[in-house]
Tab-separated table of N, CA and C in Angstrom:
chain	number	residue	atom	x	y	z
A	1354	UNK	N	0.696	-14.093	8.416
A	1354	UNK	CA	1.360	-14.359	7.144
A	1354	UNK	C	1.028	-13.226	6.169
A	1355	UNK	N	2.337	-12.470	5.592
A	1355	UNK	CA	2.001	-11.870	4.353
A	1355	UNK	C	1.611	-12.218	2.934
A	1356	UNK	N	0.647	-11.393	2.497
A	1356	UNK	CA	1.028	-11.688	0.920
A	1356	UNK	C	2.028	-11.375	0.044
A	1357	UNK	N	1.613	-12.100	-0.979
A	1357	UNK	CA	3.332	-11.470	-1.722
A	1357	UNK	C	2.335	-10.693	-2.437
A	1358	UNK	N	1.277	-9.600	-3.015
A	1358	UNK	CA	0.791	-8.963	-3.044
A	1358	UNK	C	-0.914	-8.484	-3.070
A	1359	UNK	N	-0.793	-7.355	-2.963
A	1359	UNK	CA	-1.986	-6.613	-2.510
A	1359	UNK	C	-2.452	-5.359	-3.427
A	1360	UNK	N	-3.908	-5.278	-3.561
A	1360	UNK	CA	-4.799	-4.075	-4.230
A	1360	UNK	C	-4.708	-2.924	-3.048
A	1361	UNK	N	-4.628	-2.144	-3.306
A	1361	UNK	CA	-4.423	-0.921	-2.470
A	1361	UNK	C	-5.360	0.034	-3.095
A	1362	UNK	N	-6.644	0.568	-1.960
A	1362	UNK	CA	-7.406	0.951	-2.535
A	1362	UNK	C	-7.925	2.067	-1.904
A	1363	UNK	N	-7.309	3.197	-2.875
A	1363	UNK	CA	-7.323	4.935	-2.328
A	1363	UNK	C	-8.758	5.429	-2.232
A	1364	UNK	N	-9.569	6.251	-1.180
A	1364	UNK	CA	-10.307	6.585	-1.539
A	1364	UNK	C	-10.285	8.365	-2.138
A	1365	UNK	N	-11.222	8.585	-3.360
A	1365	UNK	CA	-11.235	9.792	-3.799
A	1365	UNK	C	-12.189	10.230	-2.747
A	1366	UNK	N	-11.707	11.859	-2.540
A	1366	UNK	CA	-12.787	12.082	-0.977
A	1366	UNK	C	-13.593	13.722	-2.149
A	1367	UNK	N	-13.086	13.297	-3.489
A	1367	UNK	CA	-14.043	14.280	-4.438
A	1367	UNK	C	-14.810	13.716	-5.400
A	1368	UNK	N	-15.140	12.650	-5.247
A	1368	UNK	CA	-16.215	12.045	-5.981
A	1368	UNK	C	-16.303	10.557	-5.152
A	1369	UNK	N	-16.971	10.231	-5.775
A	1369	UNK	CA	-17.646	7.956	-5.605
A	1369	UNK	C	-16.887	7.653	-5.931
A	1370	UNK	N	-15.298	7.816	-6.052
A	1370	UNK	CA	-14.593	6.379	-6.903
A	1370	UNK	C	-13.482	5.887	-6.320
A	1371	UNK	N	-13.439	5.548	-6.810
A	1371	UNK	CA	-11.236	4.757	-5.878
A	1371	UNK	C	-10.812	4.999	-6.474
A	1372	UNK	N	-9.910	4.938	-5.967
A	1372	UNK	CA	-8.193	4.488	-7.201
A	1372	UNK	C	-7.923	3.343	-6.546
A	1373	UNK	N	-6.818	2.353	-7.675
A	1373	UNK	CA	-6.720	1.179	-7.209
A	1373	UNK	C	-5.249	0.683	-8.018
A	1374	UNK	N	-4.306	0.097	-6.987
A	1374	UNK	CA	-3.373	0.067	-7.081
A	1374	UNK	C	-2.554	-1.286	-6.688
A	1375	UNK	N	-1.995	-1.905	-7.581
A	1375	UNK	CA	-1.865	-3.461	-6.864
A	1375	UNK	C	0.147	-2.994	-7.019
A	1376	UNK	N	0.098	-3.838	-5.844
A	1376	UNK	CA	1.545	-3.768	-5.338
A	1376	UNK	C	2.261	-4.875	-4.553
A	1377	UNK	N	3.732	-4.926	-4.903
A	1377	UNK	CA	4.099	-6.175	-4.727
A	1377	UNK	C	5.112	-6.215	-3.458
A	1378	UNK	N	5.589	-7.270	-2.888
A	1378	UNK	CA	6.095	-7.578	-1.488
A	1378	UNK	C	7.471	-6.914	-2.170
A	1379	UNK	N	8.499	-6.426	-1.171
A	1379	UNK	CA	9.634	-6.125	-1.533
A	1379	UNK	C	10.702	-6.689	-0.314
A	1380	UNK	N	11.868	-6.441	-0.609
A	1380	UNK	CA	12.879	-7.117	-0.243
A	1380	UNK	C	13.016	-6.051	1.223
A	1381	UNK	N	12.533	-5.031	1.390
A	1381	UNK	CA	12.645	-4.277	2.505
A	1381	UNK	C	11.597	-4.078	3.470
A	1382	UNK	N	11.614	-3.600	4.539
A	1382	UNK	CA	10.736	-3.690	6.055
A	1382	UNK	C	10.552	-1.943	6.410
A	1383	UNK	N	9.465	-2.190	6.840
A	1383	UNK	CA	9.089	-0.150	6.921
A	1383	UNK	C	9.398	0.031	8.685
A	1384	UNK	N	9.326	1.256	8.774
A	1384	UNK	CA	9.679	2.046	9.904
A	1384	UNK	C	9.051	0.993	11.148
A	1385	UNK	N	7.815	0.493	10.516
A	1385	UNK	CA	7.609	-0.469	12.075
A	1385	UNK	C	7.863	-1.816	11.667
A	1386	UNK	N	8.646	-2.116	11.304
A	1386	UNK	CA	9.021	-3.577	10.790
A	1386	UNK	C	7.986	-4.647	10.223
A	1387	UNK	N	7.519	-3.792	9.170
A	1387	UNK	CA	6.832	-4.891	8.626
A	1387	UNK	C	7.433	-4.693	7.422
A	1388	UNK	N	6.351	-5.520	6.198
A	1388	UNK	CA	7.260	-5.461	5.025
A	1388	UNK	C	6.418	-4.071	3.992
A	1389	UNK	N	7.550	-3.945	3.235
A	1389	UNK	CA	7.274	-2.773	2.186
A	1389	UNK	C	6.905	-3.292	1.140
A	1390	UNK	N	6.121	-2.954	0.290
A	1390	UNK	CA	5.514	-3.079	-0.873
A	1390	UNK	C	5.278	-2.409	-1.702
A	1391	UNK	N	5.747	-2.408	-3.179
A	1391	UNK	CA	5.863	-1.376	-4.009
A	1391	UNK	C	5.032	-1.371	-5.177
A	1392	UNK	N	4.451	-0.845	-6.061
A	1392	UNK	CA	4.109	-0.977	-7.541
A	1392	UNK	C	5.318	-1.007	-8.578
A	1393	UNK	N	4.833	-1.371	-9.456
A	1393	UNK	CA	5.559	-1.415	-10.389
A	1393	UNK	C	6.373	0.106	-10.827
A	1394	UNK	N	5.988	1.160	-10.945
A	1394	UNK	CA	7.082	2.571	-10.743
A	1394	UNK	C	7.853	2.503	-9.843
A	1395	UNK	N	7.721	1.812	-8.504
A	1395	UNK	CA	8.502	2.177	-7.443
A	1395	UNK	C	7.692	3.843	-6.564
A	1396	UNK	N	6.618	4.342	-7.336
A	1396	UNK	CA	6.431	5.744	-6.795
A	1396	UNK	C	5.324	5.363	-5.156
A	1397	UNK	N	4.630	4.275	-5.628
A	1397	UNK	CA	3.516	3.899	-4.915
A	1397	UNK	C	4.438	2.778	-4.128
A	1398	UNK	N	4.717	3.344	-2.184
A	1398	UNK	CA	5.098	2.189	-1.637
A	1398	UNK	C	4.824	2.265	-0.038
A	1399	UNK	N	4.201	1.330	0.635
A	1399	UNK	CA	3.514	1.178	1.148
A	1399	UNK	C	4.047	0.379	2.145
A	1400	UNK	N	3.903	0.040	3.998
A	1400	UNK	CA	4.406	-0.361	4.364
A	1400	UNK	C	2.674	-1.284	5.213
A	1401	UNK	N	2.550	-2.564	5.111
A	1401	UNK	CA	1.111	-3.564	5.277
A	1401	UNK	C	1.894	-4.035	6.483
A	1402	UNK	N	0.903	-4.109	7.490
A	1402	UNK	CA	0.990	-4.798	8.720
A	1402	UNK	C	0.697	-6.519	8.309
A	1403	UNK	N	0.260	-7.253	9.299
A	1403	UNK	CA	0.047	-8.998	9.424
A	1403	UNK	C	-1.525	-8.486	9.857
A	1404	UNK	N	-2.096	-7.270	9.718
A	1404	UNK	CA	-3.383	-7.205	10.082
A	1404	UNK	C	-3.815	-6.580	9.201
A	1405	UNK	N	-3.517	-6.522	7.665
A	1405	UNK	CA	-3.490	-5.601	6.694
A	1405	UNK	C	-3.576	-3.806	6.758
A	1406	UNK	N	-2.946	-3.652	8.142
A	1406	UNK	CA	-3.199	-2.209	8.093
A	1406	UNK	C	-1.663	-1.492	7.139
A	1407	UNK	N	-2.162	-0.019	6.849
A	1407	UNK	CA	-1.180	0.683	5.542
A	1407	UNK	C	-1.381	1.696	6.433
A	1408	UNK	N	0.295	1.742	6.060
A	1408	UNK	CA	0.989	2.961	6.265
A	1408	UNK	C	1.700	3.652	4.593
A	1409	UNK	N	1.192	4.410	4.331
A	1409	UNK	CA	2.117	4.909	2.941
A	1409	UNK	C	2.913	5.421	3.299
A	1410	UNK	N	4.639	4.921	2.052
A	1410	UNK	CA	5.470	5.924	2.259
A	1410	UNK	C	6.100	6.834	1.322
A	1411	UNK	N	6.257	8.279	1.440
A	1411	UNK	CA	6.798	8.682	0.775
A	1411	UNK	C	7.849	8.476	0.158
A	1412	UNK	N	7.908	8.786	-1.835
A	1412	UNK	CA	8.882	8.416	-2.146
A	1412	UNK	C	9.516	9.817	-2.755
A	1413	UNK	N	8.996	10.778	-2.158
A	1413	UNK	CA	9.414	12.160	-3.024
A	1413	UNK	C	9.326	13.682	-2.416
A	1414	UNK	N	9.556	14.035	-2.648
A	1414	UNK	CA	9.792	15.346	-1.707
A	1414	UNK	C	7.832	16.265	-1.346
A	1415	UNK	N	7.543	15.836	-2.000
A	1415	UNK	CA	5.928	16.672	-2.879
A	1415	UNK	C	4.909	15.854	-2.044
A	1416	UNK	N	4.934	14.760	-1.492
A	1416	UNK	CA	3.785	14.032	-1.733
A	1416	UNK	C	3.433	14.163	0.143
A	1417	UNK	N	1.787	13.798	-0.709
A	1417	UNK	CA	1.312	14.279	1.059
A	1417	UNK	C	0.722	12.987	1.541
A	1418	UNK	N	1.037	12.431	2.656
A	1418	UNK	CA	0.937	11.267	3.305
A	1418	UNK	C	-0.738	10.775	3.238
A	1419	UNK	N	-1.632	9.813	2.688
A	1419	UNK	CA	-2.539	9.757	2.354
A	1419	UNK	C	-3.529	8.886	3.496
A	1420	UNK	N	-4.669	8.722	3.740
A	1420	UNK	CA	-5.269	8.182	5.017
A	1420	UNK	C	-6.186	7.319	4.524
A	1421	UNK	N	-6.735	6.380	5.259
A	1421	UNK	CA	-8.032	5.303	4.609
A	1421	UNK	C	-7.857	5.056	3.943
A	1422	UNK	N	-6.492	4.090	3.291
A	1422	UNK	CA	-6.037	3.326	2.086
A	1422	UNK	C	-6.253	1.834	2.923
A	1423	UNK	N	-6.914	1.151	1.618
A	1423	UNK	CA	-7.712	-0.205	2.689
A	1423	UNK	C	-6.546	-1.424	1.687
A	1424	UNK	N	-5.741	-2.360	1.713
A	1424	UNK	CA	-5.023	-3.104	1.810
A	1424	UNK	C	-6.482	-4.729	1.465
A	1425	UNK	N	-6.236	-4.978	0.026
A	1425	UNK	CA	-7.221	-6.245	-0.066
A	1425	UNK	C	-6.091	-7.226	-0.653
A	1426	UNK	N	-5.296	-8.245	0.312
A	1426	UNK	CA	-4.499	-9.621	-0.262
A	1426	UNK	C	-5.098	-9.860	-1.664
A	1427	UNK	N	-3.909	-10.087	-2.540
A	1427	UNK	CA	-4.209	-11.241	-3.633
A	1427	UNK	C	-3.667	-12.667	-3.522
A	1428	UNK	N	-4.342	-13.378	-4.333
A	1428	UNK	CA	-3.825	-14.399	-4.544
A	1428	UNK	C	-2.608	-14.934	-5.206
A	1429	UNK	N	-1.272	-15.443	-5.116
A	1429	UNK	CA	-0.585	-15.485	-5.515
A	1429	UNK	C	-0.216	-16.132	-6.893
């Protein structure tokens, strides 16, 4: 079962900190058929497995595909 959303939580690999990003279920399914999930810009969107694994997806010509983004369910 999915959530209808999730903290998405980048690690900085130049200091101790995260970034942290909560994002919501969307009406569309990513390249491996799960569901897509977006933030509120639409820039940050993300495709969460049923095992919380992330795949990010690009929404722009620039951006470089990001790794060890950890997927924590919220509560609805």
């Amino acid at each position: 079962m999915h959530a209808q959303r999730y903290q998405l939580v980048f690690p900085d690999r130049l200091a101790d900190d995260e970034d942290v990003v909560v994002v919501s279920r969307t009406d569309r399914s990513g390249p491996g058929g799960h569901p897509v999930y977006s933030d509120e810009t639409g820039i940050v969107q993300a495709e969460i497995s049923d095992q919380d694994e992330v795949r990010m997806l690009p929404t722009g010509g620039q951006q470089q595909p990001v790794q060890g983004v950890q997927a924590h369910p919220l509560p609805d």
